[in-house]
GROMACS .gro file of C-alpha atoms in nm:
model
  278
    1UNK     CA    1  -0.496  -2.129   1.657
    2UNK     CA    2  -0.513  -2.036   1.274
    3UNK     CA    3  -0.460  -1.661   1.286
    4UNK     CA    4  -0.696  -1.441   1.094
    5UNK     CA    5  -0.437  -1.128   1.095
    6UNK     CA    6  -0.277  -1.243   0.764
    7UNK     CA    7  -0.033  -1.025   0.550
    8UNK     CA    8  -0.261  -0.763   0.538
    9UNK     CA    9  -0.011  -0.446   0.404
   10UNK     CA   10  -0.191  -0.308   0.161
   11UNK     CA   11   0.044  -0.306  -0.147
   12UNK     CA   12   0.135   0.054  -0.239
   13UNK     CA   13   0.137   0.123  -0.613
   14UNK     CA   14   0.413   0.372  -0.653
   15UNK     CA   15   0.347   0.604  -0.935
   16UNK     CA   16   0.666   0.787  -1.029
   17UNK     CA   17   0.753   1.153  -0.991
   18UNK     CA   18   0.767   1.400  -1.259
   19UNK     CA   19   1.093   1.524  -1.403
   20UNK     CA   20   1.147   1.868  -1.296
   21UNK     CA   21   1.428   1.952  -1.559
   22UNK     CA   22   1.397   2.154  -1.892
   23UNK     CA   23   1.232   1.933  -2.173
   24UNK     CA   24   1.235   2.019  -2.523
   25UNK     CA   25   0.865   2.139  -2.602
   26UNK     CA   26   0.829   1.813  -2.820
   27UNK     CA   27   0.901   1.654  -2.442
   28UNK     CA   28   0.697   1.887  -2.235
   29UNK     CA   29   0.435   1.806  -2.488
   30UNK     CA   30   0.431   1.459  -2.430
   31UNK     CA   31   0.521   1.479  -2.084
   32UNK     CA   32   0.174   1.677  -2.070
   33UNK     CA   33  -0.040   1.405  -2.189
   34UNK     CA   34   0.137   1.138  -1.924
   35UNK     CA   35  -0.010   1.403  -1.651
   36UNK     CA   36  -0.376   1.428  -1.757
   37UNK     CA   37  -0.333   1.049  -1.799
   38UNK     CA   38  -0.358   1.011  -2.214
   39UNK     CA   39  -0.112   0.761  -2.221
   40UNK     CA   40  -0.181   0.599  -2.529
   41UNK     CA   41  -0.127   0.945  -2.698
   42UNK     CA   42   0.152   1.019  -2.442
   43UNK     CA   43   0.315   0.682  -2.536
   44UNK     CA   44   0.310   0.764  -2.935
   45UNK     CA   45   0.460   1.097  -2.857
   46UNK     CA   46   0.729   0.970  -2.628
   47UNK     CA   47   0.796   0.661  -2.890
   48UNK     CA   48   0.840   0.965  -3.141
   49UNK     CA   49   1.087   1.131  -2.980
   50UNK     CA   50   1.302   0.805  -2.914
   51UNK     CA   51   1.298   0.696  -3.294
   52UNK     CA   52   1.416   1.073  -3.364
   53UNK     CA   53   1.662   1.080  -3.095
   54UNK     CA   54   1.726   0.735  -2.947
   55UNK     CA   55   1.969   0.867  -2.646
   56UNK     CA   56   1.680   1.098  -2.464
   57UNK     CA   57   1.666   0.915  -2.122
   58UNK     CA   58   1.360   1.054  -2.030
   59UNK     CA   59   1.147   0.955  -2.288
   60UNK     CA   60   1.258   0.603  -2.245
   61UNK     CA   61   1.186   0.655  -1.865
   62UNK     CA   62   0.795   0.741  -1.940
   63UNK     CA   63   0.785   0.530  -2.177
   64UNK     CA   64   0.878   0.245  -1.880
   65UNK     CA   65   0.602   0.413  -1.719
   66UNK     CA   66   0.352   0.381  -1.988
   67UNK     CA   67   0.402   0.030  -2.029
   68UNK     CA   68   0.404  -0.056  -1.650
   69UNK     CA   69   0.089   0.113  -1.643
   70UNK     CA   70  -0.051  -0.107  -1.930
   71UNK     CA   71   0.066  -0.424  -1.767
   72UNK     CA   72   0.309  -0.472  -2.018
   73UNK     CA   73   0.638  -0.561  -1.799
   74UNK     CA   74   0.861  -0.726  -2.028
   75UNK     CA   75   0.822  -0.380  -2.244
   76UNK     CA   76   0.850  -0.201  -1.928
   77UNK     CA   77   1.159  -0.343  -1.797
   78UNK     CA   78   1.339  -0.279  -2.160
   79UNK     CA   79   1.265   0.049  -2.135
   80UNK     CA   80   1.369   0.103  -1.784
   81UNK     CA   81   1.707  -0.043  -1.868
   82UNK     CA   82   1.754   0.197  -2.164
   83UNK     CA   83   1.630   0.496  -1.893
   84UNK     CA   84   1.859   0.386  -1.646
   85UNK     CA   85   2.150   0.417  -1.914
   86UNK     CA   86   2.043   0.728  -2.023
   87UNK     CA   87   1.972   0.937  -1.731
   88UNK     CA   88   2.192   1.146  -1.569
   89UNK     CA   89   2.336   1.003  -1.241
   90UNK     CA   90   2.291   1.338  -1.056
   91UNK     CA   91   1.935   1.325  -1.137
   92UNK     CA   92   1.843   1.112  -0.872
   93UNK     CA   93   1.475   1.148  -0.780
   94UNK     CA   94   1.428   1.077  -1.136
   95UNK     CA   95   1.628   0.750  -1.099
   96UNK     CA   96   1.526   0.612  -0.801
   97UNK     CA   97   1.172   0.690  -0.941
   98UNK     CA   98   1.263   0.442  -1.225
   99UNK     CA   99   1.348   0.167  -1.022
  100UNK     CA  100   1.029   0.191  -0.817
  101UNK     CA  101   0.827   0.148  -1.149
  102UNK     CA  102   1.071  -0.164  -1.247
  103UNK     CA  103   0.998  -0.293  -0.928
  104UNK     CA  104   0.650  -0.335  -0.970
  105UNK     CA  105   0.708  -0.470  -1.350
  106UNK     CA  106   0.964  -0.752  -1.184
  107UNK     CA  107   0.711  -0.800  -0.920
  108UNK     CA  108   0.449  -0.849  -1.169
  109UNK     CA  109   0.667  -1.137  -1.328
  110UNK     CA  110   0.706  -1.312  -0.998
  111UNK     CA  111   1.094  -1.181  -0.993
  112UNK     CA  112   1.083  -1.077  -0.619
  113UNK     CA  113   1.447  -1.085  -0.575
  114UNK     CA  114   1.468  -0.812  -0.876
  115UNK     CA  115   1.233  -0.644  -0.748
  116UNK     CA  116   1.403  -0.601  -0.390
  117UNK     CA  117   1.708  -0.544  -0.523
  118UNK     CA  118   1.502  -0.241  -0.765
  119UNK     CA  119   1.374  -0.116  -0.457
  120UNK     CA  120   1.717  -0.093  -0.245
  121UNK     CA  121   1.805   0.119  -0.539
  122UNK     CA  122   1.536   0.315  -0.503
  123UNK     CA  123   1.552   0.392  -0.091
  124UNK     CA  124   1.984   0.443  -0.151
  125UNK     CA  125   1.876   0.718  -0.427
  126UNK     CA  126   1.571   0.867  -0.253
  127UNK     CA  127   1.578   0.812   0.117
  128UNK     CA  128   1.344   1.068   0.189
  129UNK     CA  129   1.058   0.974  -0.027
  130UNK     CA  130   0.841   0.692   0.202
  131UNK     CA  131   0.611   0.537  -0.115
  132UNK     CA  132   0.962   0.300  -0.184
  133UNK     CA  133   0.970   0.173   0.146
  134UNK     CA  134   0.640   0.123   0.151
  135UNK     CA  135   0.662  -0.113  -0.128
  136UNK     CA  136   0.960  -0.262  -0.025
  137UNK     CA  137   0.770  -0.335   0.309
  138UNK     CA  138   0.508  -0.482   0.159
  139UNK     CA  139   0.701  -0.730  -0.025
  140UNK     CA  140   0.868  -0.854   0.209
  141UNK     CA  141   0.548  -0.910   0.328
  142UNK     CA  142   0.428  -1.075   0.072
  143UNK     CA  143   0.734  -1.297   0.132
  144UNK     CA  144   0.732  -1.401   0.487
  145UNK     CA  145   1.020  -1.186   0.583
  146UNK     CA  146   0.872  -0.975   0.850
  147UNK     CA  147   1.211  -0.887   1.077
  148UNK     CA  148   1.306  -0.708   0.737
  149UNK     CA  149   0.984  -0.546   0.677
  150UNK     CA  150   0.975  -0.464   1.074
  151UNK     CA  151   1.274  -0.191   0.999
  152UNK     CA  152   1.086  -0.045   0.674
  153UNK     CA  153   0.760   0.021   0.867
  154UNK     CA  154   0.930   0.081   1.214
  155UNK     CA  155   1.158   0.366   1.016
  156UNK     CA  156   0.836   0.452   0.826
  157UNK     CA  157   0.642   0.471   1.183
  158UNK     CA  158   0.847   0.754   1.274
  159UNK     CA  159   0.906   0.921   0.975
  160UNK     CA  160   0.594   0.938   0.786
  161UNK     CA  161   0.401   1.113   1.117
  162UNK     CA  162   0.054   1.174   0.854
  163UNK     CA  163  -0.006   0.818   0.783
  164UNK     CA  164  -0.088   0.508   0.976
  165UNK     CA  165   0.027   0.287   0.731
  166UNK     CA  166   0.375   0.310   0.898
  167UNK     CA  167   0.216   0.217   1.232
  168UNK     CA  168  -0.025  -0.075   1.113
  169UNK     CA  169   0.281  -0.223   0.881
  170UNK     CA  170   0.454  -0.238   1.185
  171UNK     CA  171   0.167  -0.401   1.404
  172UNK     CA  172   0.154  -0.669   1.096
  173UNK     CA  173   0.548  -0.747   1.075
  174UNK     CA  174   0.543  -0.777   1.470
  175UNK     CA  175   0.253  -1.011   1.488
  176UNK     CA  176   0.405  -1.292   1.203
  177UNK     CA  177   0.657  -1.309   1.404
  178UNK     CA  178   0.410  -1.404   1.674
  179UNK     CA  179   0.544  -1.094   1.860
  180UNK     CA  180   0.143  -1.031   1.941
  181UNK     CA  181   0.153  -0.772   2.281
  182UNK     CA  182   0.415  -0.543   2.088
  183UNK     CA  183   0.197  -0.600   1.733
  184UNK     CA  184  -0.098  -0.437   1.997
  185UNK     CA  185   0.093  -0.208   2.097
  186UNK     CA  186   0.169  -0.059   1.712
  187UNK     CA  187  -0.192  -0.030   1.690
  188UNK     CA  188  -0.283   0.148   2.043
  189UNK     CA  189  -0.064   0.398   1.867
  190UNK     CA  190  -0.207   0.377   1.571
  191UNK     CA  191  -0.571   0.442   1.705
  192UNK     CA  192  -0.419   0.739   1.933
  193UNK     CA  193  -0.200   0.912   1.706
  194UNK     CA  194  -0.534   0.853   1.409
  195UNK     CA  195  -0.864   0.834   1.621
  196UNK     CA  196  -1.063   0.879   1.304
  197UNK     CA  197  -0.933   0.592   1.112
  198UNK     CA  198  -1.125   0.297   1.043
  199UNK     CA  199  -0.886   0.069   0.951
  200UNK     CA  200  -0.656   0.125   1.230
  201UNK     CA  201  -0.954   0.042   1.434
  202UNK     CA  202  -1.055  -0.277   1.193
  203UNK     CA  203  -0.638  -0.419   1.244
  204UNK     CA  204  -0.672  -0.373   1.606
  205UNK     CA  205  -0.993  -0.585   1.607
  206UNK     CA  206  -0.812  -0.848   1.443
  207UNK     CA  207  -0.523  -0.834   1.678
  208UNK     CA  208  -0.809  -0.869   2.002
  209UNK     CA  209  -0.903  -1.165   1.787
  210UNK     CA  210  -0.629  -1.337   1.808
  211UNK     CA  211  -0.516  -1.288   2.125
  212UNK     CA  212  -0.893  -1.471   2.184
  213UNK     CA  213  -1.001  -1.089   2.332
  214UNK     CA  214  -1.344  -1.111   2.194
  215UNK     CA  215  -1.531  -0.869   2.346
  216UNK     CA  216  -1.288  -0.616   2.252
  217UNK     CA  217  -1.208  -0.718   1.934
  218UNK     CA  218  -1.614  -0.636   1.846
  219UNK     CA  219  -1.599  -0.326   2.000
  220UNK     CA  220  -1.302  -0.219   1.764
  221UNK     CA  221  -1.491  -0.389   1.490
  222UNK     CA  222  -1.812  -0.180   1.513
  223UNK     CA  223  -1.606   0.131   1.584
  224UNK     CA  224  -1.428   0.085   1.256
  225UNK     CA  225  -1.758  -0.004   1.069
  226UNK     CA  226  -1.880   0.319   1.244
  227UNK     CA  227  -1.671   0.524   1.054
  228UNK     CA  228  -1.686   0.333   0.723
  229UNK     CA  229  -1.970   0.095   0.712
  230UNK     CA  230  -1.794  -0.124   0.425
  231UNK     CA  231  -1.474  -0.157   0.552
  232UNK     CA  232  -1.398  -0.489   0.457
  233UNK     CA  233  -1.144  -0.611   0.732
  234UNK     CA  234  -1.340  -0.519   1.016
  235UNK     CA  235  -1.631  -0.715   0.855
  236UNK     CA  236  -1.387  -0.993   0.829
  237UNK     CA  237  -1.345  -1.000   1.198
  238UNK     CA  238  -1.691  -1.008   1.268
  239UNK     CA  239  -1.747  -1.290   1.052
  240UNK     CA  240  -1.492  -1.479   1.258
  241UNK     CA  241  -1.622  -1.343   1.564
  242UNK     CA  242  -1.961  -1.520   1.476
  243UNK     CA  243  -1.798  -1.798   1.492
  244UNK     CA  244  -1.654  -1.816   1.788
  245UNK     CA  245  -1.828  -1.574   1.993
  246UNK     CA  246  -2.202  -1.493   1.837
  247UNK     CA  247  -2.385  -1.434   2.153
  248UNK     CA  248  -2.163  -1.122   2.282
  249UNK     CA  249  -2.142  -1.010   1.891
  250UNK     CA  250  -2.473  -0.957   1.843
  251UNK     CA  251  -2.575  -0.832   2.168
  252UNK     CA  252  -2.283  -0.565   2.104
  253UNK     CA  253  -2.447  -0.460   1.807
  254UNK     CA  254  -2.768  -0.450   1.933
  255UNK     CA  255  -2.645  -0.198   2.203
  256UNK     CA  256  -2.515  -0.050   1.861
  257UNK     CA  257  -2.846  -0.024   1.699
  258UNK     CA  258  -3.020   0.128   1.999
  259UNK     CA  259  -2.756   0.345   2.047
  260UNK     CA  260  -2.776   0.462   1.690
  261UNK     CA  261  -3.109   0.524   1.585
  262UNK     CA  262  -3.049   0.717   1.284
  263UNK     CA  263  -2.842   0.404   1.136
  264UNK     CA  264  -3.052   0.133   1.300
  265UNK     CA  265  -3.121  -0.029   0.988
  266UNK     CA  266  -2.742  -0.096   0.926
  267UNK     CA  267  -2.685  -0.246   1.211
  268UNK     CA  268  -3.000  -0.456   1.189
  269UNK     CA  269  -2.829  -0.565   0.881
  270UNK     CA  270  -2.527  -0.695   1.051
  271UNK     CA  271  -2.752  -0.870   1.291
  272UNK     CA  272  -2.928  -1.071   1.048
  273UNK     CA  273  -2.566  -1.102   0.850
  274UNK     CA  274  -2.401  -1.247   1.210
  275UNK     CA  275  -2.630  -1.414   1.401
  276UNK     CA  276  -2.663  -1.769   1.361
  277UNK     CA  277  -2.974  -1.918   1.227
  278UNK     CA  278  -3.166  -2.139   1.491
   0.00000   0.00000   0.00000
């Protein structure tokens, strides 16, 4: 059976950390505008200060930034280069913050293997900070290596105890390796260590799904729309649900509506949305 649990990891856009040294004011200036997000007057600033003094690392580095940001990449990766020359080694948060943002610039230019090899930088310079395995993971993803993103999210499980990305990474990576109890198994924890999270709820549904548990897979479907009516995956589900199952799915959600009288016309809406036409 086609499986409808794709490579769903959402990809994580890592923005890069601010430099806590001592700029210049000219720098902190700049640096200023980057935060409340002027960047086309942060990047004229920044540009400034490199054609005055062409050796300040840090300018380059926003500048890498700025032009990530823009969807420039080829200008991005230039000035990440000059950054990474120019930087202090010790400075390491700064660094591995750099190679995050060239990561997404190589990824952007279809140059996956730079971009893994960006982000191994990255985790070896900042092991602490969970956003660069995150988007390591999620490449990897993206690349039908999911033993290698299994250790990113399984690490990230464990480590990053306030997020269920960790948790639902690892269901994903587990289940394209058609590893499917243990992928159901990530998301049981998921749902118990996150009760309130809809898509936990919504990747468990798809997991039922495929594992032809239709009955429950609607019940983790509705849950999930419970708590956010427009959450895409677990409307997904349903729509393959109808498919296969549209008898129990609509007589599940109109127990729902019953149920929930102050919402009844949403769930009449998914009626008419899922139930066959005669």
């Amino acid at each position: 059976m086609h499986k409808i649990f794709t490579f769903l990891a959402a990809a994580i856009a890592i923005p890069c950390t601010a430099w806590a040294g001592y700029p210049s004011p000219q720098l902190q200036k700049a640096i200023e505008a980057y935060n409340q997000e002027h960047y086309e007057s942060a990047l004229q600033q920044f540009t400034a200060i490199v054609t005055q003094q062409p050796r300040q690392g840090y300018a380059w580095g926003y500048i890498a930034r700025i032009r990530q940001h823009n969807e420039q990449p080829g200008q991005a990766l230039e000035a990440g280069r000059k950054a990474l020359e120019l930087v202090p080694q010790p400075d390491s948060v700064f660094r591995a913050s750099l190679h995050a943002c060239m990561a997404s610039s190589y990824a952007a230019t279809r140059d996956t293997a730079a971009a893994l090899d960006a982000l191994d930088h990255a985790v070896a310079l900042d092991a602490h900070d969970p956003d660069y395995r995150y988007q390591r993971a999620s490449l990897l993803m993206k690349g039908g290596r999911c033993s290698q993103a299994e250790t990113d999210y399984r690490y990230l499980a464990q480590a990053d105890t306030l997020n269920p990305d960790g948790l639902m990474g690892l269901g994903t990576a587990l289940d394209c390796q058609g590893r499917a109890q243990e992928a159901l198994e990530a998301f049981d924890q998921a749902i118990a260590r996150f009760p309130a999270d809809d898509g936990a709820r919504a990747f468990r549904a798809a997991q039922y799904f495929n594992l032809q548990r239709y009955s429950e897979a609607a019940d983790d479907a509705i849950s999930s729309l419970e708590l956010k009516p427009d959450n895409r995956h677990a409307l997904w589900v349903m729509s393959n649900l109808a498919a296969v199952d549209a008898t129990g799915l609509t007589a599940k959600l109109k127990a729902k509506q019953a149920a929930d009288t102050a919402h009844a016309d949403y769930w009449a809406s998914l009626i008419n949305q899922f139930t066959p036409a005669p």
